[in-house]
Amino acid sequence: MPDFDRLIDKKMAEQIQPKKTTSTNKFSAWYQSSDENHPERYPLDQIIYRCPHSGELLQVTHDMELLRRKTAEQWKEIFTSRFMQATGPNASGVWSKKEWVCPEIDDENIVTIGEGRTPLFEAGRWAKQVNVTKLWIKLCGNSHTGSFKDLGMTVLVSMVKQMIARGQKIKAVVCASTGDTSAALSAYCAAANIPAVVLLPKGKISTAQLIQPIANGALTLALDTDFDGCMRLVQQLTKSKEIYLANSMNSLRIEGQKTVGMELIQQLNWQVPDWIIVPGGNLGNVSAIGKGLLEMKAVGLIDRLPRLVCAQAQKANPLYESFQNNFKKLVAKTAEPTLATAIQIGAPVSMKKAIRALKKFDGIVEQADEDELANACALADRHGLFTCPQTGVALAAFLKLVQKNEIKSTDKVVVVSTAHGLKFTDMKTRYHENRLKGINPRFANQPVELSADVEAVQQAIDERFK
Ligand SMILES: *Cc1c(COP(=O)(O)O)cnc(C)c1O
């Protein structure tokens, strides 16, 4: 991959100033290749995304010995007490785990909008209906910009703020997006007064998603291509170090996103569920959740691992196809249009990282077709949720794995909901109006138009609730 073979810029490395000491600097973290053959370390404020030798993505590596200087019980107490705090960095689900996420950031450079600390919805009635012990939905979309992307973006933008404060020259931060990354980048950059550029596939994202970067003042570029095309352009643009890359191939994002798994286990009082199911597109999230849980296990906060499921839309399923051949041959393809637009990705950037994670978690890749995802989404709403189509993919995968008896009646399951349904009202409206091609809307509910007449209203109530 010649694109990625940027050798470390010596001059840039020399410009990096020695760190100011702060109380948390005794914990250290650095970039290191996710390929174990290359142990070289790079500071987190260096502009580098891939191992210069192997071309593999870097990952943030923590000094686990330092983290182990506190016992698991001490860490649990610390995290629990911080969870109660109302202001400051600890009011964030990400920064309340700062030592594990990005210890290098000075508090004054943290750009937070209260991300994380999202509800873990217990779908008790649904669990009973499908005969599993417990079903929880982790509502990551109940967040400032309406998706889990806030979790990674707070880390990345805070680092950029710190780099600029220390004199590094960054003209703008740029991302390719299926909608939610651009919303998160724009909001955090606006909060920090950092220029943001977003590259979007024209006509392939929802109106609610498109208006977010526009409102936040980002340079919003709607391009005549798909997400994979935007991603290729971003990789070319960010060869210039003045333009900083904000996609999840920048592993700072992964550090924020890994708190999803840590936080849901904290909410379960440190009990590990049997399954965690997450929809996958560019595959940063599945890698992130895996990384966080492995670190928790290394320090002793948990003593076993759940099984991980990555759920893909059948129309954009390169990981599913690779799973079918035991990951012997990695498949990249052109993603076809799907209702789950945020995961319409054919060449996932974090494919190898995700596969490494799945292998360690006895993982499964499942897929859902358009009818399955749309109906799972609507069924979830009947249980009190308001679900995005990507979460519909994960929920459909859950239902299929129950049916195949992979998930057993004794199992406890967490499904990660990645975005808020309010960002996808076009799709949901068309579902209920039976205007989605090829989909049989089994849970459609239509408004009844009546004259303002008490008898007519009474009759409508009586008809519905006989
Ligand atoms: C980005 C996104 C995904 C995919 O996450 P990856 O980490 O790229 O696999 C899933 N759902 C929603 C709503 C998203 O915005």
XYZ file of C-alpha atoms and ligand atoms in Angstrom:
481
model
C 0.000 0.000 0.000
C 2.302 2.780 -1.208
C -0.246 5.469 -0.203
C 0.429 4.817 3.420
C 4.154 4.576 3.346
C 4.861 7.995 4.772
C 8.125 7.764 6.581
C 8.284 9.653 9.830
C 9.070 13.267 9.203
C 12.238 13.807 11.216
C 11.802 17.545 11.345
C 8.288 17.200 12.683
C 9.499 14.768 15.326
C 12.102 17.299 16.472
C 9.463 19.990 16.784
C 7.555 18.004 19.362
C 8.176 19.691 22.671
C 8.844 17.734 25.856
C 5.601 17.176 27.756
C 4.486 19.388 30.598
C 4.131 17.204 33.641
C 0.632 16.864 34.959
C -0.665 14.530 37.602
C -1.813 11.933 35.071
C 1.355 11.944 32.982
C 2.709 9.085 35.000
C 0.443 6.926 32.860
C 1.819 6.714 29.428
C 0.441 5.734 26.074
C 1.922 5.798 22.587
C 1.219 4.711 19.014
C 2.471 1.306 18.009
C 1.821 -0.855 14.964
C -1.094 -3.262 15.304
C 1.304 -5.685 13.602
C 3.301 -7.216 16.449
C 6.501 -7.476 14.389
C 7.023 -3.725 14.612
C 7.402 -2.561 18.227
C 8.520 1.022 17.429
C 6.697 3.683 19.452
C 5.482 7.088 18.276
C 4.149 9.893 20.499
C 0.402 10.511 20.324
C 0.894 14.081 19.119
C 2.844 12.937 16.071
C 0.916 13.068 12.802
C 1.121 9.446 11.768
C -1.639 6.918 11.116
C 0.080 3.799 9.833
C 3.220 1.845 10.663
C 5.861 3.237 8.266
C 7.299 -0.276 7.846
C 4.298 -2.540 7.385
C 1.561 -0.072 6.370
C -0.677 -1.525 9.114
C -2.832 0.827 11.171
C -1.308 2.025 14.392
C -3.013 1.597 17.718
C -2.767 3.462 20.972
C -0.853 1.235 23.343
C -0.976 1.796 27.071
C 1.674 1.039 29.658
C -0.267 -1.784 31.293
C 2.243 -2.054 34.136
C 1.356 1.474 35.181
C -2.383 0.724 35.002
C -1.817 -2.396 37.097
C -0.335 -0.340 39.918
C -3.918 0.134 41.040
C -5.918 -2.980 41.784
C -9.058 -3.855 39.853
C -11.122 -2.979 42.930
C -9.463 0.451 43.163
C -10.192 1.163 39.508
C -13.814 0.103 39.919
C -14.179 2.451 42.871
C -12.579 5.313 40.971
C -14.818 4.790 37.925
C -17.908 4.450 40.098
C -17.236 7.647 42.041
C -16.501 9.587 38.841
C -19.746 8.359 37.290
C -21.602 10.502 39.838
C -19.827 13.751 39.001
C -21.856 16.441 37.281
C -19.245 18.823 35.887
C -15.741 18.846 34.466
C -14.072 16.066 32.460
C -15.448 13.369 34.777
C -18.970 14.237 33.627
C -17.928 12.553 30.376
C -18.113 8.785 30.019
C -14.855 8.992 28.071
C -12.760 11.368 30.203
C -13.842 9.741 33.459
C -11.641 6.896 32.150
C -8.868 9.223 31.004
C -5.914 7.140 32.266
C -7.131 4.270 30.107
C -8.067 6.413 27.107
C -5.583 9.196 26.514
C -3.564 10.115 29.603
C -1.455 12.560 27.587
C -4.134 15.247 27.316
C -3.971 18.176 29.720
C -7.369 18.900 31.254
C -7.399 22.415 29.781
C -7.302 20.948 26.273
C -10.188 18.529 26.735
C -13.063 19.315 24.364
C -16.104 17.592 25.850
C -19.837 17.821 25.252
C -20.748 15.290 27.937
C -20.350 12.248 25.676
C -20.922 8.723 26.952
C -22.825 7.830 30.122
C -25.624 6.658 27.863
C -28.542 4.541 29.096
C -28.500 0.766 29.102
C -32.123 0.027 28.220
C -33.405 -3.263 29.569
C -35.801 -4.766 27.039
C -37.363 -7.186 29.515
C -40.600 -7.869 27.662
C -38.732 -8.535 24.426
C -36.248 -10.856 26.185
C -39.190 -12.895 27.473
C -40.812 -13.079 24.057
C -37.699 -14.459 22.373
C -36.717 -16.508 25.415
C -33.333 -15.145 26.456
C -32.463 -14.388 30.096
C -31.610 -10.724 29.558
C -31.548 -8.280 26.680
C -30.112 -4.806 27.051
C -29.745 -2.129 24.389
C -26.839 0.271 24.933
C -28.205 3.571 23.661
C -25.057 5.205 22.286
C -27.200 7.446 20.085
C -28.452 9.354 23.146
C -25.539 11.687 22.723
C -24.832 15.257 21.643
C -24.791 14.643 17.867
C -26.960 11.528 18.071
C -24.436 8.737 17.526
C -21.556 6.915 19.218
C -19.153 8.878 16.989
C -18.997 11.550 19.728
C -17.013 9.131 21.906
C -14.025 8.946 19.587
C -14.248 12.492 18.338
C -13.861 14.063 21.783
C -10.471 12.316 22.064
C -9.296 13.218 18.587
C -10.330 16.880 18.712
C -8.857 17.284 22.214
C -5.536 16.001 20.898
C -5.690 18.412 17.970
C -6.401 21.268 20.368
C -3.367 20.284 22.423
C -1.156 19.970 19.326
C -2.207 23.443 18.134
C -1.667 24.875 21.626
C 1.877 23.500 21.536
C 2.629 25.152 18.234
C 1.973 22.441 15.675
C 0.553 23.786 12.426
C -2.793 22.240 11.524
C -4.863 23.992 8.875
C -7.983 21.852 9.202
C -9.285 18.500 10.373
C -10.925 16.382 7.663
C -13.086 13.260 7.494
C -15.009 11.124 5.040
C -18.377 10.199 6.428
C -21.582 8.240 5.997
C -23.192 11.045 8.039
C -22.464 10.563 11.714
C -18.688 11.079 11.726
C -19.122 14.430 9.981
C -21.727 15.528 12.522
C -19.467 14.659 15.436
C -16.340 16.187 13.900
C -18.160 19.422 13.079
C -19.650 19.817 16.548
C -16.409 19.197 18.450
C -14.391 21.375 16.077
C -16.931 24.190 16.390
C -16.716 23.919 20.181
C -12.904 24.119 20.004
C -12.786 26.701 17.194
C -10.841 24.389 14.869
C -11.590 24.377 11.095
C -13.395 21.198 9.940
C -13.827 19.755 6.439
C -16.269 16.907 5.753
C -16.466 14.797 2.589
C -19.867 13.188 2.080
C -21.265 10.902 -0.605
C -23.864 13.111 -2.292
C -27.459 11.965 -1.811
C -26.512 8.996 0.357
C -27.017 10.388 3.849
C -30.123 11.535 5.723
C -31.263 15.174 5.813
C -30.823 15.268 9.583
C -27.224 14.105 9.210
C -26.430 16.562 6.404
C -27.741 19.605 8.252
C -25.485 18.976 11.271
C -22.094 19.907 9.725
C -23.773 22.703 7.792
C -25.161 24.159 11.014
C -21.831 23.817 12.802
C -20.078 25.763 10.056
C -17.896 22.988 8.609
C -16.754 23.141 5.004
C -19.285 20.558 3.787
C -18.396 18.870 0.494
C -21.022 16.645 -1.116
C -19.145 14.503 -3.626
C -20.305 12.492 -6.564
C -19.047 9.163 -5.178
C -19.722 6.661 -2.412
C -18.190 6.545 1.074
C -15.243 4.456 -0.106
C -14.507 7.115 -2.744
C -14.580 9.870 -0.091
C -12.279 7.796 2.124
C -9.737 7.430 -0.699
C -9.699 11.211 -1.184
C -9.212 11.830 2.524
C -6.189 9.526 2.554
C -4.698 11.526 -0.316
C -5.456 14.906 1.285
C -3.959 13.951 4.621
C -0.577 13.173 3.124
C -0.070 16.860 3.788
C 0.513 17.057 7.516
C -1.333 20.347 7.781
C -4.575 18.466 7.170
C -5.324 16.119 10.041
C -7.279 12.909 9.507
C -10.354 12.291 11.667
C -11.622 8.924 10.436
C -11.373 5.877 12.659
C -8.172 4.795 10.909
C -6.810 7.460 13.275
C -6.609 5.256 16.328
C -7.266 8.076 18.805
C -10.931 7.584 17.859
C -10.767 3.937 18.876
C -9.669 4.889 22.406
C -12.855 6.895 22.972
C -15.080 4.298 21.359
C -13.694 1.481 23.463
C -15.406 3.031 26.498
C -18.735 1.697 25.144
C -17.797 -1.817 26.216
C -16.185 -0.659 29.462
C -19.159 1.497 30.380
C -21.823 -1.115 29.691
C -19.979 -3.608 31.892
C -19.721 -0.963 34.581
C -23.487 -0.440 34.268
C -23.957 -4.203 34.698
C -22.081 -3.886 37.974
C -18.942 -5.373 36.401
C -20.723 -8.525 35.245
C -19.806 -9.662 31.740
C -22.713 -10.452 29.385
C -22.519 -13.568 27.202
C -22.841 -11.593 23.982
C -22.186 -8.094 22.691
C -23.668 -7.417 19.260
C -22.639 -4.363 17.259
C -23.387 -3.225 13.697
C -20.259 -2.861 11.578
C -19.324 -0.602 8.665
C -15.760 0.670 8.679
C -15.227 -1.756 11.596
C -13.649 0.662 14.068
C -16.267 -0.041 16.717
C -15.897 -3.795 16.874
C -12.110 -3.339 17.135
C -12.585 -0.694 19.834
C -14.960 -2.715 21.990
C -12.616 -5.687 21.765
C -9.589 -3.600 22.742
C -11.261 -2.096 25.807
C -12.440 -5.432 27.114
C -9.035 -7.054 26.654
C -7.444 -4.238 28.632
C -10.054 -4.614 31.390
C -9.259 -8.309 31.550
C -5.505 -7.632 31.635
C -5.945 -5.440 34.720
C -8.460 -7.811 36.293
C -11.660 -5.722 36.118
C -13.319 -8.662 34.389
C -12.371 -12.316 34.476
C -13.859 -13.542 31.221
C -14.766 -12.234 27.794
C -18.161 -12.085 26.091
C -18.593 -13.370 22.552
C -18.615 -10.558 20.003
C -20.971 -10.371 17.050
C -20.442 -7.955 14.196
C -23.654 -7.437 12.225
C -23.505 -6.261 8.617
C -26.104 -5.228 6.098
C -26.287 -7.899 3.399
C -25.851 -5.143 0.789
C -22.504 -4.117 2.327
C -21.079 -7.293 3.819
C -17.339 -7.685 3.087
C -16.619 -8.878 6.633
C -19.479 -11.378 6.503
C -18.134 -12.819 3.256
C -14.627 -13.002 4.692
C -16.021 -14.770 7.768
C -17.623 -17.350 5.492
C -14.135 -18.398 4.360
C -12.719 -18.287 7.898
C -11.012 -14.967 7.162
C -8.599 -16.747 4.824
C -9.341 -14.355 2.019
C -10.367 -10.780 2.790
C -13.115 -9.503 0.556
C -13.555 -5.868 -0.515
C -16.519 -4.996 -2.681
C -18.637 -2.144 -3.908
C -21.335 -1.605 -1.301
C -24.862 -1.526 -2.685
C -27.494 0.923 -1.497
C -28.977 -0.110 1.841
C -31.396 1.501 4.289
C -28.553 1.233 6.800
C -26.723 4.061 5.036
C -24.224 4.636 7.863
C -22.710 1.196 7.233
C -22.828 1.242 3.431
C -19.093 0.561 3.193
C -17.410 -1.974 0.915
C -13.730 -1.602 1.859
C -13.599 -1.214 5.653
C -10.457 0.535 6.855
C -10.265 -1.422 10.127
C -10.927 -4.850 8.605
C -7.736 -6.481 9.928
C -8.096 -4.990 13.409
C -11.698 -6.188 13.561
C -10.749 -9.713 12.534
C -8.046 -9.849 15.205
C -10.636 -8.786 17.783
C -13.268 -11.260 16.579
C -10.789 -14.129 16.746
C -9.997 -13.335 20.391
C -13.700 -13.179 21.312
C -14.872 -16.346 19.556
C -16.686 -13.898 17.338
C -19.400 -14.299 14.744
C -20.302 -12.158 11.744
C -24.009 -12.186 10.900
C -25.869 -10.270 8.229
C -29.365 -8.901 7.724
C -31.233 -8.173 4.513
C -33.303 -5.032 4.002
C -36.601 -6.605 5.077
C -35.018 -8.084 8.205
C -33.335 -4.863 9.286
C -36.365 -2.663 8.668
C -38.714 -4.955 10.567
C -36.277 -5.493 13.454
C -36.004 -1.727 13.710
C -39.784 -1.288 13.829
C -40.209 -4.153 16.294
C -37.661 -2.524 18.607
C -39.709 0.677 18.477
C -42.754 -1.322 19.590
C -40.757 -2.099 22.728
C -40.186 1.561 23.496
C -37.031 2.232 21.508
C -36.610 4.593 18.559
C -34.063 2.730 16.579
C -31.819 3.660 13.655
C -31.518 1.246 10.706
C -27.935 0.299 11.636
C -29.132 -0.816 15.057
C -31.891 -2.631 13.115
C -29.124 -4.692 11.482
C -27.718 -5.635 14.901
C -31.164 -6.468 16.263
C -31.997 -8.591 13.221
C -28.696 -10.436 13.744
C -29.668 -10.964 17.383
C -33.031 -12.471 16.366
C -31.377 -14.721 13.771
C -28.779 -16.014 16.240
C -31.540 -16.808 18.733
C -33.392 -18.664 15.994
C -30.264 -20.606 15.043
C -29.843 -21.461 18.736
C -26.378 -19.877 18.811
C -27.719 -17.567 21.497
C -29.223 -19.777 24.188
C -32.148 -19.196 26.537
C -29.713 -18.909 29.462
C -27.736 -16.110 27.772
C -27.475 -12.429 28.595
C -27.149 -10.193 25.571
C -26.235 -6.564 24.974
C -26.986 -4.998 21.600
C -25.113 -1.759 20.892
C -27.395 0.866 19.377
C -25.149 3.185 17.413
C -27.350 6.162 16.522
C -30.596 7.834 17.472
C -33.645 7.070 15.334
C -34.380 10.787 15.092
C -31.580 11.022 12.520
C -33.415 8.543 10.297
C -36.998 9.751 10.265
C -37.174 9.660 6.433
C -36.616 5.907 6.454
C -38.960 5.345 9.378
C -41.716 7.449 7.827
C -41.484 5.554 4.561
C -41.624 2.250 6.452
C -44.861 3.151 8.182
C -46.343 4.489 4.937
C -45.392 1.229 3.187
C -43.232 3.112 0.694
C -40.029 1.080 1.076
C -39.454 -1.048 -2.012
C -39.217 -4.774 -1.382
C -40.119 -4.498 2.294
C -43.181 -5.907 3.949
C -43.733 -3.544 6.890
C -45.094 -5.991 9.450
C -45.276 -3.386 12.205
C -46.523 -0.411 10.196
C -48.699 2.031 12.096
C -50.460 4.793 10.244
C -51.987 7.952 11.588
C -55.784 8.035 11.288
C -57.184 11.263 9.884
C -60.523 12.227 11.338
C -62.809 15.198 11.641
C -62.597 16.908 15.026
C -65.599 15.041 16.305
C -65.799 13.226 19.628
C -67.820 10.323 18.293
C -65.412 9.709 15.454
C -62.504 9.778 17.920
C -64.299 7.459 20.334
C -64.980 5.052 17.467
C -61.332 5.044 16.428
C -60.283 4.182 19.999
C -62.888 1.413 20.262
C -61.817 -0.099 16.948
C -58.170 -0.176 17.901
C -58.583 -1.491 21.460
C -61.457 -3.951 21.218
C -20.286 4.809 11.904
C -21.506 4.061 12.227
C -21.525 2.663 12.280
C -20.349 1.843 11.893
O -19.323 1.872 12.805
P -17.883 1.345 12.383
O -17.071 1.588 13.562
O -17.469 2.139 11.192
O -18.052 -0.101 12.042
C -22.676 2.021 12.676
N -23.783 2.724 12.974
C -23.810 4.062 12.934
C -25.066 4.758 13.267
C -22.674 4.773 12.560
O -22.723 6.107 12.498
